[in-house]
Coordinates of N, CA and C in Angstrom, one line a residue:
A22 N 3.4 -70.9 -38.2 CA 3.2 -70.0 -37.1 C 1.9 -69.0 -37.5
Q23 N 1.2 -68.8 -36.2 CA -0.3 -67.8 -36.5 C 0.2 -66.6 -35.9
S24 N -0.3 -65.7 -36.1 CA -0.6 -64.2 -35.5 C -2.0 -63.9 -35.2
H25 N -2.1 -63.2 -34.2 CA -3.4 -62.8 -33.8 C -3.5 -61.2 -33.8
I26 N -4.3 -60.8 -34.4 CA -4.8 -59.3 -34.7 C -6.1 -59.1 -34.0
S27 N -5.8 -58.1 -33.0 CA -7.1 -57.8 -32.5 C -7.5 -56.2 -32.9
N28 N -8.7 -56.2 -33.2 CA -9.5 -54.9 -33.6 C -10.0 -54.3 -32.3
S29 N -9.8 -53.1 -32.5 CA -10.6 -52.2 -31.3 C -11.5 -51.4 -32.1
V30 N -12.8 -51.2 -31.8 CA -13.6 -50.5 -32.4 C -14.3 -49.2 -31.4
A31 N -14.0 -48.1 -31.6 CA -14.2 -46.8 -30.9 C -15.9 -46.8 -31.0
Q32 N -16.5 -46.8 -29.8 CA -18.1 -46.4 -29.8 C -18.3 -45.0 -29.9
L33 N -19.0 -44.7 -31.2 CA -19.5 -43.5 -31.4 C -20.7 -43.0 -30.6
E34 N -20.7 -41.8 -30.0 CA -21.7 -41.2 -29.3 C -22.8 -40.5 -30.3
F35 N -24.1 -41.0 -30.5 CA -24.6 -40.3 -31.4 C -25.6 -39.2 -30.7
T36 N -25.8 -38.3 -31.5 CA -26.8 -37.0 -30.7 C -27.2 -36.3 -32.0
N37 N -28.4 -35.6 -31.7 CA -28.6 -34.7 -32.8 C -28.6 -33.3 -32.4
L38 N -27.7 -33.0 -31.5 CA -27.5 -31.8 -30.8 C -26.0 -31.6 -30.7
R39 N -25.5 -30.5 -31.4 CA -23.9 -30.3 -31.2 C -23.6 -28.7 -31.3
A40 N -22.8 -28.3 -30.3 CA -22.1 -27.2 -30.6 C -21.3 -26.9 -31.5
T41 N -21.4 -25.8 -32.3 CA -20.4 -25.6 -33.6 C -19.5 -24.3 -33.4
Q42 N -19.7 -23.6 -32.2 CA -18.9 -22.5 -32.1 C -19.0 -22.2 -30.5
I43 N -17.8 -22.2 -29.9 CA -18.0 -22.0 -28.5 C -16.8 -20.9 -28.0
P44 N -17.2 -19.5 -28.0 CA -16.4 -18.6 -27.6 C -15.9 -18.7 -25.9
P45 N -14.7 -18.0 -25.7 CA -14.5 -17.9 -24.6 C -15.5 -16.9 -23.8
I46 N -16.1 -17.3 -22.4 CA -16.9 -16.4 -22.0 C -16.1 -15.4 -20.7
H47 N -16.0 -14.3 -21.0 CA -15.3 -13.2 -20.3 C -16.0 -12.7 -18.9
C48 N -17.3 -12.3 -19.0 CA -17.8 -11.9 -17.6 C -19.2 -11.7 -18.1
S49 N -20.1 -11.6 -16.9 CA -21.6 -11.3 -17.3 C -21.9 -10.2 -17.9
S50 N -21.2 -9.0 -17.7 CA -21.5 -7.8 -18.5 C -21.2 -7.8 -20.1
V51 N -20.7 -8.9 -20.5 CA -20.5 -9.0 -22.0 C -21.3 -10.3 -22.6
A52 N -22.3 -10.1 -23.6 CA -22.9 -11.1 -24.2 C -22.2 -11.9 -24.9
Q53 N -22.1 -13.2 -24.9 CA -21.6 -14.1 -25.6 C -22.5 -15.4 -26.1
Y54 N -22.3 -15.7 -27.2 CA -23.3 -16.6 -27.7 C -22.5 -17.9 -28.1
I55 N -23.1 -19.0 -27.7 CA -22.6 -20.3 -28.5 C -23.7 -20.9 -29.6
L56 N -23.2 -21.1 -30.7 CA -23.8 -21.4 -31.6 C -23.7 -23.1 -31.8
F57 N -24.8 -23.6 -32.4 CA -25.2 -25.1 -32.1 C -26.0 -25.5 -33.0
N58 N -26.1 -26.7 -33.7 CA -26.9 -27.2 -34.9 C -27.6 -28.3 -34.1
K59 N -29.1 -28.4 -34.7 CA -29.9 -29.6 -34.4 C -30.1 -30.5 -35.6
A60 N -29.6 -31.6 -35.7 CA -29.8 -32.5 -37.0 C -31.1 -32.7 -37.5
V61 N -32.0 -32.8 -36.5 CA -33.5 -33.0 -36.7 C -34.3 -31.9 -35.9
S62 N -35.7 -31.8 -36.4 CA -36.4 -31.0 -35.6 C -36.9 -31.6 -34.3
F63 N -37.0 -30.8 -33.3 CA -37.6 -31.1 -31.8 C -39.1 -30.6 -31.8
A64 N -39.5 -31.3 -30.7 CA -40.9 -30.9 -30.6 C -41.2 -29.4 -30.2
N65 N -42.2 -28.7 -30.5 CA -42.6 -27.4 -30.0 C -42.5 -26.9 -28.7
G66 N -41.6 -25.9 -28.5 CA -41.4 -25.6 -27.1 C -40.3 -26.4 -26.6
N67 N -39.3 -27.1 -27.3 CA -38.3 -27.6 -26.8 C -37.2 -26.7 -26.1
T68 N -36.7 -26.8 -25.2 CA -35.6 -25.8 -24.6 C -34.1 -26.6 -24.9
V69 N -33.4 -25.7 -25.0 CA -31.8 -26.1 -24.9 C -31.1 -25.5 -23.9
T70 N -30.5 -26.2 -22.9 CA -29.7 -25.7 -21.9 C -28.1 -26.0 -22.1
V71 N -27.5 -25.1 -21.6 CA -26.0 -25.2 -21.6 C -25.9 -25.4 -20.0
Q72 N -25.1 -26.6 -20.0 CA -24.5 -27.1 -18.6 C -22.9 -26.9 -18.3
L73 N -22.5 -26.6 -17.3 CA -21.1 -26.6 -16.9 C -21.0 -27.6 -15.9
A74 N -20.1 -28.5 -16.1 CA -19.5 -29.5 -14.9 C -18.8 -28.8 -13.8
N75 N -18.6 -29.5 -13.1 CA -17.8 -29.0 -11.5 C -16.5 -29.1 -12.0
A76 N -15.6 -28.6 -10.9 CA -14.3 -28.7 -11.0 C -13.5 -30.1 -11.2
N77 N -14.5 -31.2 -11.1 CA -13.9 -32.6 -11.1 C -14.4 -33.3 -12.5
G78 N -15.1 -32.2 -13.3 CA -15.8 -32.7 -14.6 C -17.1 -33.5 -14.5
S79 N -17.7 -33.5 -13.4 CA -18.9 -34.1 -13.3 C -20.2 -33.1 -13.5
F80 N -21.2 -33.7 -14.2 CA -22.4 -33.0 -14.2 C -23.3 -33.1 -13.4
D81 N -23.1 -34.0 -12.3 CA -24.1 -34.3 -11.2 C -24.6 -33.0 -10.6
S82 N -23.6 -31.9 -10.3 CA -24.4 -30.6 -9.8 C -23.7 -29.5 -10.8
A83 N -24.4 -29.6 -12.0 CA -23.9 -28.9 -13.1 C -24.6 -27.7 -12.8
V84 N -23.9 -26.6 -13.3 CA -24.3 -25.0 -13.6 C -24.8 -24.7 -14.5
V85 N -26.0 -24.0 -14.6 CA -26.5 -23.6 -16.0 C -26.3 -22.0 -16.5
I86 N -25.4 -22.1 -17.5 CA -25.0 -20.7 -17.9 C -25.8 -20.2 -19.2
G87 N -26.8 -21.0 -19.5 CA -27.9 -20.4 -20.7 C -28.9 -21.2 -21.1
I88 N -30.0 -20.8 -21.6 CA -30.9 -21.6 -21.8 C -31.9 -20.6 -22.9
T89 N -32.4 -21.4 -23.9 CA -33.1 -20.9 -24.9 C -34.1 -21.9 -25.5
Q90 N -35.2 -21.3 -26.0 CA -36.3 -22.4 -26.7 C -35.8 -22.4 -28.1
S91 N -35.6 -23.7 -28.5 CA -35.3 -23.9 -30.0 C -35.7 -25.4 -30.2
Y92 N -36.4 -25.4 -31.5 CA -37.0 -26.8 -32.0 C -36.8 -27.0 -33.5
M93 N -36.9 -25.8 -34.2 CA -36.8 -26.1 -35.8 C -35.4 -27.0 -36.0
Q94 N -35.2 -27.9 -37.2 CA -33.9 -28.2 -37.5 C -32.9 -27.1 -38.0
G95 N -31.6 -27.3 -37.8 CA -30.8 -26.3 -38.3 C -30.1 -25.6 -37.3
S96 N -29.4 -24.5 -37.7 CA -28.6 -23.6 -36.7 C -29.2 -22.7 -35.8
D97 N -28.8 -22.5 -34.5 CA -29.5 -21.5 -33.7 C -28.3 -20.9 -32.7
S98 N -28.4 -20.2 -31.9 CA -27.7 -19.7 -31.0 C -28.2 -19.6 -29.6
I99 N -27.4 -19.6 -28.5 CA -27.7 -19.4 -26.9 C -26.9 -18.4 -26.3
L100 N -27.6 -17.4 -25.8 CA -26.9 -16.4 -24.8 C -26.4 -17.2 -23.8
V101 N -25.1 -16.8 -23.5 CA -24.5 -17.6 -22.1 C -23.7 -16.4 -21.5
S102 N -23.6 -16.5 -20.0 CA -22.8 -15.4 -19.4 C -22.2 -16.3 -18.3
M103 N -21.0 -15.5 -17.7 CA -20.0 -16.1 -16.7 C -20.9 -16.0 -15.4
H104 N -20.9 -17.0 -14.7 CA -21.4 -17.4 -13.5 C -20.8 -16.7 -12.4
S105 N -21.3 -15.9 -11.5 CA -20.6 -15.1 -10.4 C -19.7 -15.7 -9.5
T106 N -20.0 -17.2 -9.3 CA -19.3 -18.0 -8.4 C -18.0 -18.7 -8.9
L107 N -17.8 -18.6 -10.2 CA -17.0 -19.5 -10.9 C -15.5 -18.9 -11.0
A108 N -14.6 -19.5 -10.9 CA -13.2 -19.0 -11.2 C -12.8 -19.2 -12.6
S109 N -11.8 -18.5 -12.9 CA -11.3 -18.7 -14.3 C -10.8 -20.0 -14.4
G110 N -10.9 -20.6 -15.7 CA -10.3 -21.8 -16.3 C -11.0 -22.4 -17.3
D111 N -10.5 -23.6 -17.6 CA -11.3 -24.3 -18.6 C -12.5 -25.4 -18.0
Y112 N -13.7 -25.5 -18.5 CA -14.8 -26.3 -18.1 C -15.2 -26.9 -19.0
K113 N -15.7 -28.2 -18.6 CA -16.3 -29.0 -19.4 C -17.8 -28.6 -19.7
M114 N -18.4 -28.9 -20.9 CA -19.8 -28.1 -21.0 C -20.6 -29.2 -22.0
R115 N -22.0 -29.2 -21.9 CA -22.8 -29.9 -22.8 C -24.1 -29.2 -23.0
L116 N -24.7 -29.5 -24.1 CA -25.9 -29.1 -24.4 C -27.2 -30.1 -24.1
I117 N -28.3 -29.7 -23.5 CA -29.4 -30.6 -23.2 C -30.4 -30.0 -23.9
A118 N -31.2 -31.0 -24.7 CA -32.5 -30.6 -25.2 C -33.5 -31.4 -24.2
S119 N -34.7 -30.5 -24.1 CA -36.0 -31.2 -23.5 C -36.7 -32.0 -23.9
N120 N -37.2 -31.7 -25.3 CA -38.5 -32.5 -25.9 C -38.0 -32.8 -27.6
P121 N -37.8 -34.0 -27.7 CA -37.3 -35.4 -26.9 C -35.9 -34.9 -26.2
A122 N -35.6 -35.5 -25.0 CA -34.6 -35.6 -24.4 C -33.3 -35.9 -25.1
D123 N -32.4 -35.1 -25.1 CA -31.2 -35.4 -25.9 C -30.0 -34.6 -25.3
T124 N -29.0 -35.1 -25.2 CA -27.6 -34.7 -24.7 C -26.5 -34.6 -25.4
G125 N -26.1 -33.4 -25.9 CA -24.8 -33.1 -26.9 C -23.6 -33.9 -26.1
R126 N -22.7 -33.9 -27.0 CA -21.3 -34.4 -26.4 C -20.9 -33.5 -25.7
V127 N -19.9 -33.9 -24.8 CA -19.2 -32.9 -23.9 C -18.2 -32.1 -24.6
E128 N -18.0 -30.9 -24.4 CA -17.0 -29.9 -25.2 C -16.3 -29.1 -24.0
T129 N -15.4 -28.3 -24.3 CA -14.7 -27.5 -23.4 C -15.1 -26.0 -23.8
I130 N -15.3 -25.2 -22.6 CA -15.4 -23.9 -22.7 C -14.6 -23.2 -21.7
R131 N -13.8 -21.9 -22.1 CA -13.1 -21.5 -21.3 C -13.7 -20.1 -20.5
L132 N -13.6 -20.0 -19.2 CA -14.3 -19.0 -18.5 C -13.2 -18.0 -18.0
L133 N -13.5 -16.7 -18.1 CA -12.5 -15.8 -17.5 C -13.1 -14.9 -16.6
A134 N -12.8 -14.9 -15.5 CA -13.6 -14.1 -14.3 C -13.4 -12.5 -14.7
P135 N -14.6 -12.0 -14.1 CA -14.5 -10.4 -14.3 C -13.3 -10.0 -13.6
P136 N -12.9 -8.7 -13.8 CA -11.5 -8.1 -13.7 C -11.7 -7.7 -12.2
I137 N -10.4 -7.7 -11.5 CA -10.6 -7.2 -10.1 C -10.9 -5.7 -10.0
P138 N -11.9 -5.3 -9.2 CA -12.3 -3.9 -9.0 C -11.1 -3.0 -9.0
P139 N -11.1 -1.7 -9.5 CA -10.0 -0.9 -9.6 C -10.0 -0.4 -8.2
V140 N -8.8 0.4 -7.7 CA -8.6 0.9 -6.5 C -8.4 2.3 -6.7
I141 N -9.0 3.0 -6.0 CA -8.6 4.7 -5.9 C -7.9 4.9 -4.8
S142 N -6.7 5.8 -5.2 CA -5.5 6.2 -4.2 C -5.3 7.7 -4.5
S143 N -4.8 8.4 -3.4 CA -4.4 9.6 -3.6 C -2.9 9.7 -2.8
E144 N -2.1 10.5 -3.2 CA -0.7 10.6 -2.5 C -1.0 11.6 -1.3
V145 N -1.9 12.4 -1.3 CA -2.2 13.1 0.0 C -3.3 12.5 1.1
G146 N -3.8 11.4 0.9 CA -4.8 10.9 1.7 C -6.1 11.4 1.2
N147 N -7.4 11.6 2.1 CA -8.4 12.0 1.5 C -8.8 13.6 1.8
Q148 N -8.0 14.2 2.3 CA -8.0 15.6 3.0 C -7.2 16.5 2.0
F149 N -7.9 17.7 1.6 CA -7.0 18.9 0.9 C -7.3 20.1 1.5
C150 N -6.6 21.0 1.3 CA -6.9 22.7 1.9 C -8.0 23.2 1.0
E151 N -8.7 23.9 1.5 CA -9.6 24.7 0.6 C -9.0 25.7 0.1
G152 N -9.5 25.8 -1.4 CA -8.6 26.6 -2.5 C -7.6 26.0 -3.1
Q153 N -7.4 24.7 -2.8 CA -6.4 23.9 -3.4 C -6.9 22.7 -4.1
S154 N -6.3 21.9 -4.5 CA -6.9 20.7 -5.1 C -6.3 19.3 -4.9
I155 N -7.0 18.2 -5.2 CA -6.4 17.0 -4.9 C -6.7 16.0 -6.1
T156 N -5.7 15.0 -6.1 CA -5.9 14.3 -7.4 C -6.0 12.9 -6.9
L157 N -7.1 12.2 -7.4 CA -7.3 10.6 -7.2 C -6.7 10.0 -8.5
N158 N -6.2 8.7 -8.2 CA -5.7 7.8 -9.1 C -6.5 6.6 -9.1
S159 N -6.6 6.2 -10.3 CA -7.5 4.7 -10.5 C -6.2 3.6 -10.8
S160 N -6.3 2.5 -10.0 CA -5.5 1.4 -10.8 C -5.7 1.2 -12.2
S161 N -4.7 0.4 -12.6 CA -4.6 0.5 -14.1 C -5.7 -0.4 -14.8
A162 N -6.3 0.0 -16.0 CA -7.2 -0.6 -16.7 C -7.3 -0.3 -18.3
N163 N -8.0 -0.4 -19.1 CA -8.2 -0.2 -20.6 C -9.0 1.1 -20.6
Q164 N -9.9 1.2 -19.9 CA -10.9 2.3 -19.8 C -11.5 2.8 -18.7
Y165 N -11.8 4.0 -18.4 CA -12.2 4.8 -17.1 C -13.5 5.4 -17.2
A166 N -14.3 5.3 -16.2 CA -15.3 6.2 -16.2 C -15.7 6.4 -14.7
W167 N -15.3 7.8 -14.4 CA -15.5 8.4 -13.1 C -17.1 8.8 -13.1
S168 N -17.4 9.0 -11.6 CA -18.9 9.1 -11.2 C -18.7 10.5 -11.5
N169 N -17.8 11.4 -11.6 CA -18.0 12.9 -12.1 C -17.8 13.0 -13.7
G170 N -18.1 11.7 -14.4 CA -18.0 12.2 -16.0 C -16.6 11.9 -16.6
A171 N -15.6 11.9 -15.6 CA -14.3 12.0 -16.3 C -14.0 10.5 -17.1
T172 N -13.1 10.5 -17.7 CA -12.7 9.2 -18.5 C -11.1 8.9 -18.5
T173 N -10.5 9.7 -17.5 CA -9.0 9.4 -17.5 C -8.6 8.5 -16.4
Q174 N -7.3 8.1 -16.1 CA -7.0 7.3 -15.1 C -6.8 8.2 -13.9
S175 N -6.6 9.3 -14.0 CA -6.6 10.2 -12.9 C -7.3 11.5 -13.0
I176 N -8.0 11.9 -11.9 CA -8.7 13.1 -11.8 C -8.3 14.1 -10.9
T177 N -8.4 15.4 -11.3 CA -8.0 16.4 -10.2 C -9.3 17.1 -9.9
L178 N -9.6 17.3 -8.5 CA -10.8 18.1 -7.8 C -10.5 19.4 -6.9
N179 N -11.3 20.2 -6.9 CA -11.2 21.1 -6.1 C -12.4 21.2 -5.1
A180 N -13.4 20.2 -5.2 CA -14.3 20.2 -4.1 C -14.6 18.7 -3.5
G181 N -14.8 18.9 -2.3 CA -15.1 17.6 -1.5 C -16.2 16.8 -2.0
G182 N -16.2 15.6 -1.7 CA -17.5 14.5 -2.1 C -17.1 13.3 -2.4
T183 N -17.9 12.5 -2.7 CA -17.6 10.9 -2.8 C -17.4 10.7 -4.2
Y184 N -16.4 9.8 -4.7 CA -16.1 9.6 -6.0 C -16.2 8.0 -6.2
S185 N -16.2 7.5 -7.4 CA -16.0 6.2 -7.5 C -15.6 5.8 -9.1
V186 N -15.1 4.9 -9.6 CA -14.6 4.8 -10.8 C -14.9 3.4 -11.3
S187 N -15.5 3.2 -12.7 CA -15.3 1.9 -13.3 C -14.5 2.0 -14.3
A188 N -13.8 0.6 -14.3 CA -12.4 0.3 -15.1 C -13.0 -1.0 -16.1
T189 N -12.8 -0.8 -17.3 CA -13.1 -1.8 -18.2 C -11.7 -2.5 -18.8
D190 N -11.7 -3.8 -18.7 CA -10.5 -4.4 -19.3 C -10.7 -4.8 -20.9
E191 N -9.6 -5.6 -21.5 CA -9.6 -5.4 -22.8 C -10.6 -6.4 -23.4
F192 N -11.4 -7.1 -22.5 CA -12.4 -8.0 -23.0 C -13.7 -7.3 -22.9
G193 N -14.0 -5.9 -22.5 CA -15.1 -5.3 -22.0 C -15.8 -5.4 -20.9
C194 N -15.1 -6.2 -20.2 CA -15.4 -6.4 -18.6 C -15.2 -5.3 -17.6
M195 N -16.4 -5.1 -16.7 CA -16.3 -3.9 -16.0 C -16.0 -4.1 -14.6
G196 N -15.3 -3.6 -13.8 CA -15.2 -3.7 -12.5 C -15.4 -2.3 -11.8
V197 N -16.1 -2.2 -10.6 CA -16.2 -0.9 -10.1 C -15.9 -0.9 -8.6
S198 N -15.0 0.4 -8.3 CA -14.3 0.6 -7.2 C -15.5 0.9 -6.2
E199 N -14.7 0.8 -4.9 CA -15.1 1.0 -3.6 C -15.3 2.8 -3.6
P200 N -16.3 3.4 -3.0 CA -16.5 4.8 -3.1 C -15.2 5.4 -2.3
F201 N -14.9 6.5 -2.9 CA -13.5 7.2 -2.1 C -14.2 8.8 -1.8
T202 N -14.0 9.0 -0.7 CA -14.7 10.4 0.0 C -13.4 11.4 0.1
V203 N -13.5 12.3 -0.4 CA -12.4 13.6 0.1 C -13.0 14.7 0.6
Q204 N -12.4 15.3 1.3 CA -13.0 16.2 2.2 C -12.0 17.8 2.1
S205 N -12.6 18.7 1.8 CA -11.8 20.2 1.6 C -11.8 20.6 3.3
V206 N -10.6 21.0 3.5 CA -10.4 21.4 4.8 C -10.0 23.0 4.9
S207 N -10.6 23.9 5.7 CA -10.3 25.1 6.0 C -8.8 25.5 6.6
A208 N -8.0 26.5 6.3 CA -7.1 26.8 6.9 C -7.5 27.3 8.4
P209 N -6.5 27.3 9.3 CA -6.7 27.5 10.7 C -6.8 28.8 10.9
D210 N -7.6 29.4 12.0 CA -7.4 30.7 12.4 C -6.0 31.0 12.9
S211 N -5.4 32.1 12.6 CA -4.1 32.6 12.8 C -4.1 33.7 13.8
S212 N -5.2 33.9 14.6 CA -4.9 35.2 15.3 C -3.9 35.0 16.5
V213 N -3.5 36.1 17.2 CA -2.5 36.1 18.4 C -3.1 36.9 19.6
T214 N -3.2 36.0 20.8 CA -3.3 36.9 21.9 C -2.1 37.4 22.7
K215 N -2.1 38.1 23.7 CA -0.9 38.7 24.4 C -1.4 38.8 25.6
N216 N -0.6 38.8 27.0 CA -0.9 38.9 28.2 C -0.8 40.4 28.9
A217 N -0.4 41.1 28.0 CA -0.4 42.7 28.2 C -0.4 43.6 27.1
V218 N -0.8 44.8 27.4 CA -1.1 45.7 26.3 C 0.1 46.6 25.9
S219 N 1.2 46.5 26.8 CA 2.2 47.4 26.8 C 3.5 46.5 27.3
L220 N 4.8 47.1 26.8 CA 5.9 46.4 27.2 C 6.6 47.2 28.2
C221 N 6.9 46.9 29.2 CA 7.6 47.8 30.2 C 9.0 47.5 30.1
N222 N 9.9 48.6 30.5 CA 11.4 48.5 30.2 C 12.1 47.2 31.1
G223 N 12.8 46.2 30.4 CA 13.0 45.0 31.1 C 12.1 44.0 31.2
G224 N 10.6 44.1 30.8 CA 9.9 43.0 31.1 C 9.7 42.3 29.8
T225 N 8.6 41.5 29.9 CA 8.4 40.6 28.8 C 6.7 40.6 28.6
V226 N 6.3 40.1 27.3 CA 5.0 39.8 26.9 C 4.9 38.6 26.4
Q227 N 4.0 37.9 26.7 CA 3.8 36.6 26.1 C 2.7 36.6 24.9
L228 N 3.2 36.0 24.0 CA 2.1 36.2 22.8 C 1.7 34.6 22.7
A229 N 0.5 34.4 22.4 CA -0.1 32.9 22.1 C -0.8 32.8 20.8
A230 N -0.6 31.9 20.1 CA -1.2 31.6 18.6 C -2.4 30.6 19.0
T231 N -3.3 30.8 18.2 CA -4.5 29.8 18.3 C -3.9 28.5 18.0
T232 N -4.8 27.5 18.4 CA -4.6 25.9 18.4 C -4.2 25.7 16.9
G233 N -3.0 24.9 16.8 CA -2.7 24.3 15.4 C -1.7 23.2 15.6
A234 N -1.1 22.7 14.7 CA 0.0 21.4 14.5 C 1.2 22.1 14.3
I235 N 1.7 23.0 13.5 CA 2.8 23.4 13.5 C 2.9 25.0 13.4
Y236 N 3.7 25.7 14.1 CA 3.9 27.2 14.3 C 5.2 27.5 13.8
S237 N 5.1 28.9 13.3 CA 6.3 29.2 12.7 C 6.2 30.8 12.8
W238 N 6.9 31.4 13.8 CA 6.9 32.9 14.1 C 8.1 33.3 13.1
N239 N 7.8 34.8 13.1 CA 8.9 35.5 12.5 C 10.2 35.8 13.1
T240 N 10.1 35.2 14.5 CA 11.3 35.4 15.5 C 12.2 34.1 15.1
G241 N 11.6 33.1 14.4 CA 12.2 31.6 14.4 C 11.9 30.7 15.3
E242 N 10.8 31.3 16.2 CA 10.5 30.0 17.1 C 9.4 29.3 16.6
N243 N 9.2 28.1 17.2 CA 8.0 27.2 16.5 C 7.3 26.7 17.5
T244 N 7.1 27.4 18.7 CA 5.9 26.9 19.9 C 4.8 27.8 19.8
Q245 N 3.7 27.4 20.2 CA 2.6 28.0 20.4 C 2.5 29.1 21.3
L246 N 3.3 29.3 22.0 CA 3.5 30.5 23.2 C 5.0 30.8 23.1
I247 N 5.4 32.3 22.8 CA 6.5 33.0 22.9 C 6.5 34.0 23.8
E248 N 7.7 34.2 24.2 CA 7.9 35.5 25.1 C 8.8 36.7 24.5
V249 N 8.4 37.8 24.2 CA 9.2 39.1 23.6 C 9.6 40.0 24.8
N250 N 10.6 40.7 24.5 CA 10.9 41.7 25.2 C 11.3 43.0 24.8
Q251 N 11.0 43.0 23.3 CA 11.2 44.3 22.7 C 10.1 44.7 21.7
T252 N 9.9 46.0 21.6 CA 8.9 46.4 20.6 C 9.1 46.0 19.4
D253 N 8.2 45.5 18.7 CA 8.3 45.0 17.1 C 7.0 44.6 16.6
D254 N 7.0 44.2 15.3 CA 5.9 43.7 14.9 C 6.1 42.0 14.9
Y255 N 5.0 41.2 15.3 CA 5.2 39.9 15.5 C 4.2 39.0 14.6
N256 N 4.4 38.0 14.0 CA 3.4 37.3 13.2 C 3.7 35.8 13.3
V257 N 2.7 35.0 12.9 CA 3.1 33.5 13.3 C 2.2 32.9 12.1
T258 N 2.8 31.9 11.5 CA 2.1 31.0 10.5 C 1.6 29.7 11.3
I259 N 0.5 29.4 11.0 CA 0.0 28.2 12.0 C -0.6 27.2 10.8
T260 N 0.0 25.9 11.0 CA -0.5 24.8 10.1 C -1.1 23.8 10.8
N261 N -2.4 23.5 10.3 CA -3.2 22.3 10.7 C -2.8 21.0 10.4
T262 N -3.2 19.9 10.8 CA -2.9 18.5 10.7 C -3.0 18.1 9.2
T263 N -3.7 18.6 8.4 CA -4.0 18.6 7.0 C -2.8 19.2 6.1
G264 N -2.2 20.0 6.6 CA -1.2 20.7 6.1 C -1.6 22.2 5.6
C265 N -2.6 22.5 5.8 CA -3.2 23.9 5.7 C -2.6 25.1 6.5
A266 N -2.2 26.0 5.9 CA -1.5 27.2 6.6 C -2.3 28.2 6.5
S267 N -1.9 29.3 7.4 CA -2.7 30.5 7.5 C -1.6 31.5 8.0

């Protein structure tokens, strides 16, 4: 009996250019370096480019995320950054030398997109009463930098204006909020007018408060206009739509 043994030989790709350390790339605001080695010296002026394959793993429409001049034999590094149009995930990458032309082997690199920009919120909207304060809150992050210099997640303000916050995640990547404008609102005028200067026996006098949103008379009534039929001191608290009272 005869047995047939077949040998399969893997074809090894030879290249003088090879990445030796590939850190994950977190965002364009954080510098990351890929370390690579050149087995031989290249011609003076040689450039090394880092290419990313597309989502299908093809380099036909590769994205360049780093380029540097490097020609002497030995180790070197190249600065790479997150491309703004790329989503998070694992991508195929390779190094390309220009002179002479050489292509490094395909490696895998992990990209992490920049964080979602923080969102500013306030429990009372964007208006507050003059003489009081308003608190603005940022969505969660590792570090905060407000446009007024504060570094806490929440800030308390007693002046109107436009504010924004930069939030940094655990990788050092930064997102910037949309501007948030707050307005200080004055309390309404609380004057009262009457349709008569004196009260006749058995008669009435109409008292009218200036315009507001909510009225609270010391008589217990809550309308803008009231009628009284006896001599007394009358007063009203007027509240506007912001909640400011006078």
